[in-house]
Amino acid sequence: MKNLYFPSKVKVAAVEIESIFTIKKVNNQIFFDGLEGKLIQCLADKLNFEIEVLLPPDGLISTSYGNGTFGGIVGMVQRGEADMGIMGLTISERTAGAVDFSIPINVLEYIFVTKEPKQMPKISAFTYPFTWNLWILYAFMVLAATILFQRIMFRKATLLGSFLSVLGSIASQAMENVRETTWRRVLFGLWLTIAVVMAFFYKNSVVSFMTMPGKVPVPRTFEELSNAVLNGKYKCLTSKGTRDRDKMLDSVNEYMVKLGEIIVKNNWEYSYGEQFTDLLDEPIAIIITKIMLRLFLGTPPYVKVKESDDYLGVWHVAINLRKGFCCRERLNDVLYGIVSGGLYDKWTNDFAFRETLQKRLQVKHEEQESQLTLKDLKMAFFVLFVGHALALMAFFAELLIPKRFDIFYS
């Protein structure tokens, strides 16, 4: 037969964070708000115990001193100052020797978020269709064709004249002064095929980029983030009072360890109690759990952040219990009913909706623009103007100078 005894008063260690756990007083009555507040109040109502909340002196959720002892909420439970510890504490091998755990009540998926990337500027859209490697390869191909055609295809042409003819063929201009033989025709046809195909793909791609611009590249994985941080392009912040850095330093991936080391060296951190969302206006990545992201920032389109494609890790969340706590079995029975009945998920959705309601009301529907404007095409018109100006100068030069330029013909 199960033991139905449960203490009449339970000491609970927690930290006050909006939407997670807050203590409020209404009409001389104290009640608990937030996701973890709802949970502990539900347990107290079901198991008929009084809650005594203890706040850790250091204000931290968990921190390791490196000798098997802990600070924050976990430290209070370890020392027996509190019977329970809440606030999304994960089940880990490191803390298993210091505290006991209830059954898992949630899963924390650690990701990082960055500011929603801006659109790539349309003014330089003419460079987007090809990568820089392809542009370099294309330039080498044009130079190779210039030398080859000057040697075996054209009659009495200089390198500059050959280069202009090859360049003109890419712009759909006719090539003159070509020697007529069978194998030269094959070579000539091969080059024209390459020139036409490359120009076709380029024209279609550049119009697509200008009509629907791409996004400025941002780190999408932890490996990319690590490289960006090591190169000084990004900063990465972890939440204050948690063991996120320890999780990174304990990783089997070298890039994750390096990222954790540079975060520790620079002491990059943020606090849930502050307006940390303003930090995303800079090239900064923030490591956060998905549930915290929903509670504090909301979900797209109500928040302009970009989530990573991979995870730092996935850990189960449980209530921490002091060693030798009498009634873990009864507590687990009630917790199982709360979790399996969907109450915990309901509270999560309720607080996520409540905290982001104002953001939802401020969102205005905007039709996505897909038309090209004069501003989008000003670079194209500028290049066209420069080209016509150079062509006009060449025309006047030919009229004023009776003799053909020796630089074009040998």
PDB file of N, CA and C in Angstrom, residues 13 23 65 67 87 116 137 140 174 185 196 213 234 261 296 331 333-334 360-361 375 394 398 406:
ATOM      1  N   ALA A  13      12.745  26.247  -3.514  1.00  0.00           N
ATOM      2  CA  ALA A  13      13.747  27.214  -3.975  1.00  0.00           C
ATOM      3  C   ALA A  13      13.410  27.628  -5.401  1.00  0.00           C
ATOM      4  N   ILE A  23       5.826  35.980  -7.551  1.00  0.00           N
ATOM      5  CA  ILE A  23       5.024  35.977  -6.326  1.00  0.00           C
ATOM      6  C   ILE A  23       4.204  37.257  -6.301  1.00  0.00           C
ATOM      7  N   TYR A  65      30.588  24.748  -8.633  1.00  0.00           N
ATOM      8  CA  TYR A  65      31.849  25.202  -8.054  1.00  0.00           C
ATOM      9  C   TYR A  65      33.022  24.296  -8.414  1.00  0.00           C
ATOM     10  N   ASN A  67      33.755  21.222  -7.427  1.00  0.00           N
ATOM     11  CA  ASN A  67      34.180  20.213  -6.445  1.00  0.00           C
ATOM     12  C   ASN A  67      33.001  19.368  -5.980  1.00  0.00           C
ATOM     13  N   MET A  87      12.160  25.833 -11.651  1.00  0.00           N
ATOM     14  CA  MET A  87      12.748  26.750 -12.644  1.00  0.00           C
ATOM     15  C   MET A  87      13.426  26.018 -13.799  1.00  0.00           C
ATOM     16  N   GLU A 116      16.353  38.580 -37.376  1.00  0.00           N
ATOM     17  CA  GLU A 116      15.878  38.223 -38.719  1.00  0.00           C
ATOM     18  C   GLU A 116      16.728  38.948 -39.746  1.00  0.00           C
ATOM     19  N   LEU A 137      36.166  31.921 -61.997  1.00  0.00           N
ATOM     20  CA  LEU A 137      36.295  30.890 -63.022  1.00  0.00           C
ATOM     21  C   LEU A 137      35.824  31.404 -64.377  1.00  0.00           C
ATOM     22  N   PHE A 140      38.506  33.674 -65.860  1.00  0.00           N
ATOM     23  CA  PHE A 140      39.606  32.885 -66.423  1.00  0.00           C
ATOM     24  C   PHE A 140      39.196  32.252 -67.749  1.00  0.00           C
ATOM     25  N   ALA A 174      27.857  40.073 -82.702  1.00  0.00           N
ATOM     26  CA  ALA A 174      28.458  39.217 -83.729  1.00  0.00           C
ATOM     27  C   ALA A 174      29.983  39.287 -83.658  1.00  0.00           C
ATOM     28  N   ARG A 185      35.051  26.122 -86.882  1.00  0.00           N
ATOM     29  CA  ARG A 185      33.607  26.319 -86.719  1.00  0.00           C
ATOM     30  C   ARG A 185      33.077  25.552 -85.498  1.00  0.00           C
ATOM     31  N   VAL A 196      26.006  31.824 -74.711  1.00  0.00           N
ATOM     32  CA  VAL A 196      24.550  32.008 -74.699  1.00  0.00           C
ATOM     33  C   VAL A 196      23.941  31.414 -73.431  1.00  0.00           C
ATOM     34  N   PRO A 213      14.397  39.623 -53.477  1.00  0.00           N
ATOM     35  CA  PRO A 213      15.765  39.618 -52.959  1.00  0.00           C
ATOM     36  C   PRO A 213      15.965  38.543 -51.902  1.00  0.00           C
ATOM     37  N   TYR A 234      30.674  37.919 -34.872  1.00  0.00           N
ATOM     38  CA  TYR A 234      29.502  37.776 -34.020  1.00  0.00           C
ATOM     39  C   TYR A 234      29.913  37.654 -32.564  1.00  0.00           C
ATOM     40  N   GLU A 261      34.583  28.350 -24.733  1.00  0.00           N
ATOM     41  CA  GLU A 261      35.779  28.977 -24.145  1.00  0.00           C
ATOM     42  C   GLU A 261      35.810  30.479 -24.392  1.00  0.00           C
ATOM     43  N   PHE A 296       9.131  34.505 -23.978  1.00  0.00           N
ATOM     44  CA  PHE A 296       9.673  35.858 -23.917  1.00  0.00           C
ATOM     45  C   PHE A 296       9.579  36.613 -25.250  1.00  0.00           C
ATOM     46  N   LEU A 331       4.580  12.518  -5.112  1.00  0.00           N
ATOM     47  CA  LEU A 331       4.786  13.689  -5.974  1.00  0.00           C
ATOM     48  C   LEU A 331       4.797  13.289  -7.439  1.00  0.00           C
ATOM     49  N   ASP A 333       3.336  10.749  -8.823  1.00  0.00           N
ATOM     50  CA  ASP A 333       1.993  10.362  -9.267  1.00  0.00           C
ATOM     51  C   ASP A 333       1.190  11.584  -9.713  1.00  0.00           C
ATOM     52  N   VAL A 334       1.260  12.652  -8.927  1.00  0.00           N
ATOM     53  CA  VAL A 334       0.533  13.864  -9.271  1.00  0.00           C
ATOM     54  C   VAL A 334       1.140  14.523 -10.507  1.00  0.00           C
ATOM     55  N   ARG A 360       1.174  40.831 -30.864  1.00  0.00           N
ATOM     56  CA  ARG A 360       0.261  40.366 -31.897  1.00  0.00           C
ATOM     57  C   ARG A 360      -0.674  41.483 -32.359  1.00  0.00           C
ATOM     58  N   LEU A 361      -1.131  42.318 -31.404  1.00  0.00           N
ATOM     59  CA  LEU A 361      -2.032  43.403 -31.754  1.00  0.00           C
ATOM     60  C   LEU A 361      -1.335  44.496 -32.551  1.00  0.00           C
ATOM     61  N   LYS A 375      14.298  52.759 -58.216  1.00  0.00           N
ATOM     62  CA  LYS A 375      15.400  52.670 -57.254  1.00  0.00           C
ATOM     63  C   LYS A 375      16.124  51.342 -57.376  1.00  0.00           C
ATOM     64  N   ALA A 394      34.025  55.987 -78.517  1.00  0.00           N
ATOM     65  CA  ALA A 394      34.690  55.167 -79.533  1.00  0.00           C
ATOM     66  C   ALA A 394      34.234  55.553 -80.934  1.00  0.00           C
ATOM     67  N   GLU A 398      36.677  57.000 -83.969  1.00  0.00           N
ATOM     68  CA  GLU A 398      36.811  56.420 -85.302  1.00  0.00           C
ATOM     69  C   GLU A 398      36.578  57.461 -86.402  1.00  0.00           C
ATOM     70  N   ASP A 406      45.736  50.643 -84.221  1.00  0.00           N
ATOM     71  CA  ASP A 406      46.639  49.497 -84.283  1.00  0.00           C
ATOM     72  C   ASP A 406      46.489  48.564 -83.091  1.00  0.00           C
TER      73      ASP A 406
END
